[in-house]
Coordinates of C-alpha atoms in Angstrom, one line a residue:
M1 CA 16.7 -8.8 9.9
K2 CA 17.7 -10.6 6.7
H3 CA 18.3 -7.7 4.4
D4 CA 20.1 -4.4 4.2
Y5 CA 16.9 -2.5 3.7
G6 CA 18.7 0.7 2.8
A7 CA 20.3 -1.1 -0.2
V8 CA 17.0 -2.8 -1.1
A9 CA 15.2 0.6 -1.0
S10 CA 17.9 2.2 -3.1
E11 CA 17.7 -0.5 -5.7
L12 CA 13.9 -0.4 -5.9
E13 CA 14.1 3.4 -6.4
S14 CA 16.7 3.0 -9.1
L15 CA 15.0 0.1 -11.0
L16 CA 11.6 1.7 -11.0
D17 CA 12.7 5.4 -10.9
L18 CA 10.4 6.0 -8.0
D19 CA 9.1 9.4 -7.1
V20 CA 8.2 8.3 -3.6
P21 CA 10.4 6.2 -1.4
P22 CA 9.3 2.6 -0.5
L23 CA 7.3 2.2 2.7
A24 CA 7.6 -0.7 5.2
I25 CA 4.4 -1.9 6.9
T26 CA 4.5 -4.4 9.7
F27 CA 1.8 -6.0 11.9
S28 CA 2.7 -7.2 15.4
D29 CA 1.2 -7.9 18.7
E30 CA 3.8 -5.9 20.6
A31 CA 5.3 -2.5 19.6
P32 CA 8.7 -2.8 18.0
G33 CA 11.4 -1.6 20.4
G34 CA 12.4 2.0 20.2
V35 CA 9.7 3.0 17.7
P36 CA 7.6 6.0 18.8
T37 CA 3.8 5.8 18.7
F38 CA 1.9 8.0 16.2
D39 CA 1.0 11.0 18.3
E40 CA -1.2 13.3 16.3
P41 CA -4.4 14.1 18.2
M42 CA -7.5 11.9 18.2
S43 CA -10.3 13.4 16.2
E44 CA -13.6 14.5 17.7
P45 CA -16.1 11.6 17.4
A46 CA -18.5 11.5 14.5
E47 CA -22.2 11.2 15.2
D48 CA -21.9 7.4 15.0
G49 CA -18.9 7.4 17.4
R50 CA -16.1 6.9 14.8
R51 CA -12.8 8.6 15.6
G52 CA -9.2 8.2 14.8
R53 CA -5.9 9.9 14.5
V54 CA -6.2 10.2 10.7
P55 CA -9.2 10.0 8.4
A56 CA -8.4 6.4 7.3
S57 CA -5.7 3.7 7.5
C58 CA -4.5 4.6 4.1
V59 CA -3.4 8.1 5.3
F60 CA -0.7 6.4 7.3
W61 CA 0.9 5.5 3.9
M62 CA 1.5 9.2 3.4
R63 CA 2.7 10.0 6.9
G64 CA 5.0 7.0 6.9
T65 CA 7.2 8.5 4.1
E66 CA 8.3 11.1 6.7
R67 CA 9.2 9.0 9.7
T68 CA 8.8 5.6 11.4
F69 CA 6.0 5.2 13.9
T70 CA 3.7 2.5 15.3
T71 CA -0.1 2.7 15.5
V72 CA -2.7 0.9 17.6
P73 CA -6.2 -0.2 16.4
E74 CA -7.9 2.9 17.9
D75 CA -5.8 5.1 15.6
H76 CA -7.5 3.5 12.6
G77 CA -11.0 4.0 14.0
N78 CA -12.4 6.6 11.6
C79 CA -12.6 4.5 8.5
S80 CA -14.8 1.4 8.8
V81 CA -13.4 0.0 5.5
G82 CA -9.8 0.2 6.7
R83 CA -10.8 -1.3 10.1
M84 CA -12.1 -4.3 8.3
T85 CA -9.3 -4.8 5.8
H86 CA -6.7 -4.5 8.6
G87 CA -8.4 -7.1 10.7
F88 CA -9.7 -4.7 13.4
A89 CA -13.4 -5.2 12.8
K90 CA -16.0 -7.4 11.0
L91 CA -18.9 -6.0 9.0
S92 CA -21.2 -6.8 12.0
D93 CA -19.1 -4.4 14.1
V94 CA -19.3 -1.5 11.7
A95 CA -22.6 -2.1 9.8
G96 CA -24.4 0.7 11.7
N97 CA -21.7 3.3 10.9
S98 CA -22.6 6.3 8.7
D99 CA -19.6 5.8 6.4
V100 CA -20.7 2.2 5.7
A101 CA -24.3 3.4 5.1
A102 CA -23.0 6.1 2.7
L103 CA -21.0 3.6 0.6
F104 CA -23.9 1.1 0.4
E105 CA -26.5 3.8 -0.4
S106 CA -24.3 5.3 -3.2
G107 CA -23.9 1.9 -4.8
W108 CA -20.1 2.2 -4.4
V109 CA -20.1 -1.3 -2.9
G110 CA -22.9 -3.9 -2.3
M111 CA -23.5 -6.2 0.6
D112 CA -22.6 -9.2 -1.6
D113 CA -19.2 -7.6 -2.3
V114 CA -18.1 -7.4 1.3
P115 CA -17.2 -11.1 1.8
K116 CA -15.0 -11.0 -1.3
I117 CA -12.8 -8.2 0.1
P118 CA -9.4 -9.5 1.3
V119 CA -8.7 -8.8 5.0
V120 CA -5.9 -9.4 7.5
S121 CA -6.9 -12.6 9.3
R122 CA -6.8 -11.2 12.8
G123 CA -6.4 -8.0 14.6
F124 CA -2.9 -7.2 15.7
G125 CA -2.0 -4.8 18.5
H126 CA 0.2 -2.6 16.3
V127 CA 0.8 -1.6 12.7
T128 CA 4.1 0.1 12.1
Y129 CA 4.9 2.3 9.2
G130 CA 8.0 4.1 8.0
P131 CA 10.6 4.5 5.3
L132 CA 12.0 1.1 4.2
P133 CA 15.6 1.9 5.1
E134 CA 14.6 2.6 8.7
T135 CA 12.5 -0.5 9.4
P136 CA 13.5 -2.0 12.7
V137 CA 12.2 -5.5 11.7
D138 CA 11.5 -7.5 8.6
P139 CA 8.4 -5.9 7.1
D140 CA 5.3 -7.8 6.3
V141 CA 4.6 -5.5 3.3
V142 CA 6.7 -3.1 1.2
F143 CA 4.3 -0.5 -0.2
L144 CA 5.0 1.5 -3.3
R145 CA 3.3 4.6 -4.9
L146 CA 3.8 4.3 -8.6
T147 CA 3.1 6.1 -11.9
P148 CA 1.5 4.1 -14.7
K149 CA 4.9 3.7 -16.4
Q150 CA 6.4 2.4 -13.1
L151 CA 3.5 0.0 -12.8
M152 CA 4.2 -1.1 -16.4
I153 CA 7.8 -1.9 -15.5
L154 CA 6.7 -3.9 -12.4
N155 CA 4.1 -5.8 -14.4
D156 CA 6.8 -6.7 -17.0
A157 CA 8.8 -8.2 -14.2
I158 CA 5.8 -9.8 -12.4
P159 CA 3.1 -10.6 -15.0
E160 CA 1.1 -12.6 -12.5
M161 CA 0.8 -9.5 -10.3
S162 CA -2.8 -9.0 -9.2
L163 CA -4.4 -5.7 -10.3
E164 CA -7.1 -4.6 -7.9
G165 CA -9.6 -1.8 -7.5
K166 CA -11.7 -0.7 -4.5
P167 CA -11.1 -0.5 -1.7
Q168 CA -7.5 0.4 -2.3
C169 CA -6.3 -0.7 1.2
H170 CA -7.1 -4.4 0.7
I171 CA -3.9 -4.9 -1.3
I172 CA -2.1 -4.7 2.1
A173 CA -4.1 -7.8 3.2
M174 CA -3.4 -9.6 -0.1
A175 CA 0.4 -9.1 0.3
K176 CA 0.4 -10.0 4.0
E177 CA -2.0 -13.0 3.9
Q178 CA -1.8 -14.4 0.4
K179 CA 1.8 -13.5 -0.2
V180 CA 1.1 -12.1 -3.6
V181 CA 2.2 -8.9 -5.3
A182 CA -0.9 -6.8 -5.6
A183 CA -1.4 -3.4 -7.3
S184 CA -4.4 -1.1 -7.1
I185 CA -5.7 1.5 -9.4
G186 CA -7.0 3.2 -6.3
C187 CA -10.5 4.0 -5.0
M188 CA -12.2 7.4 -4.6
L189 CA -12.6 6.9 -0.9
S190 CA -8.9 6.6 -0.4
R191 CA -7.8 9.2 -3.0
V192 CA -9.9 11.9 -1.3
R193 CA -8.8 11.0 2.2
T194 CA -5.1 10.6 1.3
E195 CA -4.9 13.4 -1.3
M196 CA -2.8 11.0 -3.3
G197 CA -2.0 12.3 -6.8
S198 CA -4.3 11.5 -9.6
H199 CA -1.3 10.2 -11.5
E200 CA -0.4 7.6 -8.8
V201 CA -1.4 4.0 -8.3
T202 CA -0.2 1.7 -5.5
C203 CA 1.4 -1.7 -5.0
A204 CA 1.9 -4.0 -2.0
I205 CA 4.8 -6.5 -2.1
P206 CA 5.2 -9.2 0.5
G207 CA 8.3 -8.6 2.5
S208 CA 9.3 -12.2 2.0
S209 CA 9.2 -11.8 -1.8
L210 CA 11.6 -8.8 -2.0
E211 CA 14.6 -10.8 -3.2
D212 CA 12.6 -12.5 -5.9
V213 CA 11.0 -9.2 -7.0
L214 CA 14.4 -7.4 -7.2
G215 CA 15.9 -10.2 -9.3
R216 CA 12.9 -10.2 -11.7
L217 CA 13.1 -6.4 -11.9
R218 CA 16.7 -6.5 -12.9
R219 CA 15.9 -8.9 -15.7
A220 CA 12.9 -6.8 -16.9
E221 CA 15.0 -3.6 -16.8
S222 CA 17.6 -5.1 -19.1
I223 CA 14.9 -6.2 -21.6
D224 CA 13.0 -2.9 -21.4
S225 CA 16.3 -1.0 -22.0
T226 CA 16.9 -3.1 -25.1
V227 CA 13.4 -2.5 -26.4
A228 CA 13.6 1.3 -25.6
T229 CA 16.9 1.6 -27.6
Y230 CA 15.3 -0.2 -30.6
A231 CA 12.1 1.9 -30.5
A232 CA 14.1 5.1 -30.3
R233 CA 16.3 4.2 -33.2
D234 CA 13.3 3.0 -35.3
K235 CA 11.3 6.1 -34.8
R236 CA 14.1 8.4 -36.2
R237 CA 12.8 7.4 -39.7
F238 CA 9.7 9.5 -39.0
R239 CA 11.4 12.8 -38.1

């Protein structure tokens, strides 16, 4: 491990004034040593056979703020979209599933849109989630839940950051595969399944980019502080 991830998490929380601690996400063929498996019960199968330990892969973002655990592909099996973005399935594998049919029939996504959705290039045996300070290995992705103001600060630091929409989970693939900082305004599929706050957006940072991101955030914080001081002083004329 190259970083003191406790210190990295603390600085991210301070620079962005985070409400939710940063999450580490790592893909691997073998389970990291000493990390427990996610042990919530498997759901009853849907009529089309879908089942998983949570409603969708994005729900692991919420569970991962509480403890570190590792998952296997079967744990992600309920959401066909998440299975595709995480590299566990192709469209041909899930095209007959009822959740895919519902999304197509509603017009939420079209068949032509699917090939444009970023995905992890191959299926790994494990995806590990947990608070960043606890990560046992260098993470592939550092995941943040942000308010619009926090996203503004991050965008000031990284103006080339990609801002994405649906499906929300594809920003994980963008950070892992393309090594870009990618934020998402969210998607209705994920917001309902995760119960993520309506005031929240998300961001995925490549683990390899953490040092650069922190350096740029430090500079942006100094600039924003100067501008905030000016704006506060200037508006006193209107009281």
